Amino acid sequence: GLTDRLDLALRRTNVDQQFELTGKFAVFKQVPSGSPLSLAVLASGARDTAEASAHRNHYAAGLMLTRQFGSHLSLELAPFYASRTNTEQVSDTRGTSAVGVGALWRFNDLLGVTLEWVPPVSGVTAKYQGASVGLSIGTARHSFHLLLTNTPYAHSSQFVTGGDLDWGAGDFRLGFNITRTFGLSAGRY
């Protein structure tokens, strides 16, 4: 996070050996005496370095509209579009649109459960719609997320197409994220 409103990220995934540069800007934030919603805009550019990838360059954009209800429930609506999402056929230059929905239920300040569903609505689609369920554990400066998901994808140009595992057959992946908040002012680290 460069500011309270602007985040930049450079990340890599083993899927298509993709590098992604992402920027997210919070247009406005939910505040008690002002906006009832938060809105962020995300844009990314990605490059596949795997030899087998039919399309090497991908671009994606999305909106993240969120609302927190009290201290326990947060909801999100996230429409996304990504270009050239078929990495197996050179002749297929279509992109994919998806509308993700998510929820976080906090049991207390420490524990919460997250749900996410990202159904593609047009373009290139995977066999199954992407879905995840997770456990969130928060501390003063760290957040830990344990996830069960049916998709191996994390980057914007990849997750919009959906998942490759069938929840109905009991197929899923186990994943995790760890984040840390830093403060560079007043001697905080």
Short mmCIF file of C-alpha atoms in Angstrom, two decimals:
data_model
loop_
_atom_site.label_atom_id
_atom_site.label_comp_id
_atom_site.label_asym_id
_atom_site.label_seq_id
_atom_site.Cartn_x
_atom_site.Cartn_y
_atom_site.Cartn_z
CA GLY A 1 0.00 0.00 0.00
CA LEU A 2 1.49 3.29 -1.12
CA THR A 3 -1.26 5.32 0.54
CA ASP A 4 -4.52 4.54 2.36
CA ARG A 5 -6.18 4.55 -1.07
CA LEU A 6 -3.59 3.14 -3.49
CA ASP A 7 -2.12 -0.39 -3.55
CA LEU A 8 0.40 -1.79 -6.02
CA ALA A 9 1.39 -5.46 -6.28
CA LEU A 10 3.78 -7.53 -8.35
CA ARG A 11 3.20 -11.24 -8.02
CA ARG A 12 3.91 -14.54 -9.76
CA THR A 13 2.00 -17.79 -10.05
CA ASN A 14 3.04 -21.20 -11.35
CA VAL A 15 -0.10 -21.38 -13.51
CA ASP A 16 1.25 -20.45 -16.98
CA GLN A 17 4.24 -19.05 -15.05
CA GLN A 18 2.42 -15.73 -15.02
CA PHE A 19 3.67 -12.41 -13.66
CA GLU A 20 1.03 -9.81 -12.80
CA LEU A 21 1.33 -6.11 -11.99
CA THR A 22 -1.81 -4.84 -10.23
CA GLY A 23 -2.98 -1.47 -9.03
CA LYS A 24 -6.02 -0.84 -6.85
CA PHE A 25 -7.44 2.57 -6.01
CA ALA A 26 -10.13 3.18 -3.37
CA VAL A 27 -12.42 5.77 -4.97
CA PHE A 28 -14.41 6.22 -1.77
CA LYS A 29 -14.78 4.42 1.55
CA GLN A 30 -17.79 3.64 3.70
CA VAL A 31 -18.06 6.09 6.60
CA PRO A 32 -20.82 6.43 9.23
CA SER A 33 -21.80 10.01 8.35
CA GLY A 34 -21.12 9.74 4.59
CA SER A 35 -20.98 7.06 1.96
CA PRO A 36 -22.89 3.85 2.76
CA LEU A 37 -20.57 1.87 0.43
CA SER A 38 -16.89 1.52 -0.46
CA LEU A 39 -15.76 1.44 -4.10
CA ALA A 40 -12.34 0.43 -5.42
CA VAL A 41 -11.10 0.13 -9.01
CA LEU A 42 -8.55 -2.53 -9.91
CA ALA A 43 -6.48 -2.77 -13.11
CA SER A 44 -3.79 -5.29 -13.98
CA GLY A 45 -1.46 -6.39 -16.71
CA ALA A 46 -0.06 -9.91 -16.83
CA ARG A 47 2.53 -11.79 -18.85
CA ASP A 48 2.65 -15.57 -19.28
CA THR A 49 6.19 -16.92 -19.56
CA ALA A 50 5.18 -20.56 -20.11
CA GLU A 51 6.08 -21.74 -23.62
CA ALA A 52 2.72 -23.51 -24.04
CA SER A 53 0.61 -20.38 -23.42
CA ALA A 54 -1.27 -19.32 -26.58
CA HIS A 55 -1.68 -15.72 -25.41
CA ARG A 56 1.13 -14.18 -23.40
CA ASN A 57 -0.28 -10.74 -22.51
CA HIS A 58 -3.47 -10.26 -20.51
CA TYR A 59 -5.20 -7.17 -19.16
CA ALA A 60 -7.94 -7.04 -16.57
CA ALA A 61 -10.12 -4.46 -14.87
CA GLY A 62 -12.68 -4.69 -12.13
CA LEU A 63 -14.75 -2.86 -9.58
CA MET A 64 -15.07 -3.85 -5.94
CA LEU A 65 -18.21 -2.55 -4.29
CA THR A 66 -18.40 -3.39 -0.57
CA ARG A 67 -20.66 -2.74 2.36
CA GLN A 68 -20.12 -3.52 6.03
CA PHE A 69 -23.23 -4.15 8.12
CA GLY A 70 -22.44 -3.63 11.78
CA SER A 71 -19.36 -5.31 13.20
CA HIS A 72 -20.09 -8.84 11.94
CA LEU A 73 -21.10 -8.88 8.25
CA SER A 74 -19.38 -7.54 5.12
CA LEU A 75 -20.61 -8.13 1.55
CA GLU A 76 -18.90 -7.50 -1.78
CA LEU A 77 -19.95 -7.34 -5.43
CA ALA A 78 -17.07 -7.46 -7.92
CA PRO A 79 -17.64 -7.34 -11.70
CA PHE A 80 -14.43 -8.11 -13.66
CA TYR A 81 -13.29 -8.35 -17.27
CA ALA A 82 -10.05 -9.94 -18.48
CA SER A 83 -8.68 -10.08 -22.03
CA ARG A 84 -7.40 -13.10 -23.98
CA THR A 85 -8.30 -15.66 -21.35
CA ASN A 86 -8.01 -18.78 -23.54
CA THR A 87 -4.35 -19.73 -23.12
CA GLU A 88 -4.73 -22.96 -25.10
CA GLN A 89 -6.00 -21.76 -28.53
CA VAL A 90 -4.28 -18.98 -30.49
CA SER A 91 -7.38 -18.40 -32.65
CA ASP A 92 -9.59 -17.68 -29.60
CA THR A 93 -8.88 -14.08 -28.60
CA ARG A 94 -12.02 -13.64 -26.48
CA GLY A 95 -11.92 -12.30 -22.99
CA THR A 96 -14.09 -13.23 -20.02
CA SER A 97 -16.53 -11.27 -17.88
CA ALA A 98 -17.45 -12.44 -14.39
CA VAL A 99 -19.40 -11.04 -11.48
CA GLY A 100 -18.01 -12.17 -8.16
CA VAL A 101 -19.85 -12.01 -4.86
CA GLY A 102 -18.29 -12.43 -1.45
CA ALA A 103 -19.18 -12.37 2.21
CA LEU A 104 -17.30 -12.22 5.51
CA TRP A 105 -18.96 -13.10 8.80
CA ARG A 106 -16.90 -12.16 11.85
CA PHE A 107 -17.62 -14.22 14.96
CA ASN A 108 -15.49 -11.80 16.99
CA ASP A 109 -12.40 -9.59 16.51
CA LEU A 110 -10.22 -12.67 15.98
CA LEU A 111 -12.20 -15.19 13.87
CA GLY A 112 -14.35 -15.02 10.74
CA VAL A 113 -15.56 -17.14 7.85
CA THR A 114 -15.42 -16.04 4.22
CA LEU A 115 -17.41 -17.16 1.19
CA GLU A 116 -16.69 -16.30 -2.44
CA TRP A 117 -18.43 -17.20 -5.70
CA VAL A 118 -17.16 -15.99 -9.10
CA PRO A 119 -19.44 -17.11 -11.95
CA PRO A 120 -18.28 -16.19 -15.48
CA VAL A 121 -21.09 -14.48 -17.40
CA SER A 122 -19.57 -14.33 -20.90
CA GLY A 123 -16.52 -15.34 -22.90
CA VAL A 124 -14.12 -18.18 -22.12
CA THR A 125 -15.29 -20.30 -19.20
CA ALA A 126 -13.81 -23.18 -17.23
CA LYS A 127 -15.75 -26.35 -16.48
CA TYR A 128 -17.00 -25.11 -13.07
CA GLN A 129 -17.80 -21.75 -11.52
CA GLY A 130 -15.13 -20.58 -9.09
CA ALA A 131 -16.00 -20.81 -5.40
CA SER A 132 -14.11 -20.66 -2.10
CA VAL A 133 -14.82 -20.92 1.61
CA GLY A 134 -12.30 -19.87 4.21
CA LEU A 135 -11.44 -19.20 7.82
CA SER A 136 -9.96 -15.79 8.68
CA ILE A 137 -7.85 -15.19 11.78
CA GLY A 138 -6.89 -11.60 12.57
CA THR A 139 -4.38 -10.14 14.99
CA ALA A 140 -3.26 -6.57 15.58
CA ARG A 141 -1.15 -6.47 12.40
CA HIS A 142 -1.51 -9.90 10.73
CA SER A 143 -4.33 -11.65 8.90
CA PHE A 144 -4.27 -15.38 8.19
CA HIS A 145 -6.69 -16.98 5.72
CA LEU A 146 -7.14 -20.74 5.28
CA LEU A 147 -9.11 -21.54 2.11
CA LEU A 148 -10.88 -24.41 0.43
CA THR A 149 -11.35 -23.64 -3.27
CA ASN A 150 -12.05 -25.30 -6.58
CA THR A 151 -9.67 -23.13 -8.58
CA PRO A 152 -5.86 -22.87 -8.71
CA TYR A 153 -5.96 -19.28 -9.96
CA ALA A 154 -5.15 -16.11 -8.04
CA HIS A 155 -4.43 -13.53 -10.74
CA SER A 156 -7.14 -11.31 -12.20
CA SER A 157 -6.82 -12.60 -15.77
CA GLN A 158 -7.07 -16.21 -14.58
CA PHE A 159 -9.74 -16.48 -11.88
CA VAL A 160 -12.52 -14.89 -13.99
CA THR A 161 -12.87 -18.06 -16.11
CA GLY A 162 -13.89 -20.28 -13.15
CA GLY A 163 -12.53 -23.45 -11.54
CA ASP A 164 -11.42 -26.89 -12.64
CA LEU A 165 -12.60 -28.99 -9.68
CA ASP A 166 -16.13 -30.18 -8.87
CA TRP A 167 -17.32 -29.23 -5.36
CA GLY A 168 -20.19 -31.71 -5.79
CA ALA A 169 -17.68 -34.57 -6.04
CA GLY A 170 -15.82 -33.33 -2.96
CA ASP A 171 -12.88 -31.97 -4.97
CA PHE A 172 -11.09 -28.87 -3.69
CA ARG A 173 -7.69 -27.35 -2.98
CA LEU A 174 -6.35 -26.13 0.35
CA GLY A 175 -4.66 -22.73 0.29
CA PHE A 176 -3.58 -19.96 2.62
CA ASN A 177 -2.69 -16.27 2.65
CA ILE A 178 -0.82 -14.25 5.23
CA THR A 179 -0.85 -10.45 5.18
CA ARG A 180 0.86 -7.93 7.45
CA THR A 181 0.00 -4.27 7.98
CA PHE A 182 2.91 -1.85 8.21
CA GLY A 183 2.92 1.74 9.39
CA LEU A 184 5.89 3.86 8.39
CA SER A 185 4.97 6.96 10.37
CA ALA A 186 5.70 7.65 14.05
CA GLY A 187 8.21 4.80 14.33
CA ARG A 188 5.69 2.01 13.64
CA TYR A 189 6.88 -1.04 11.71
#
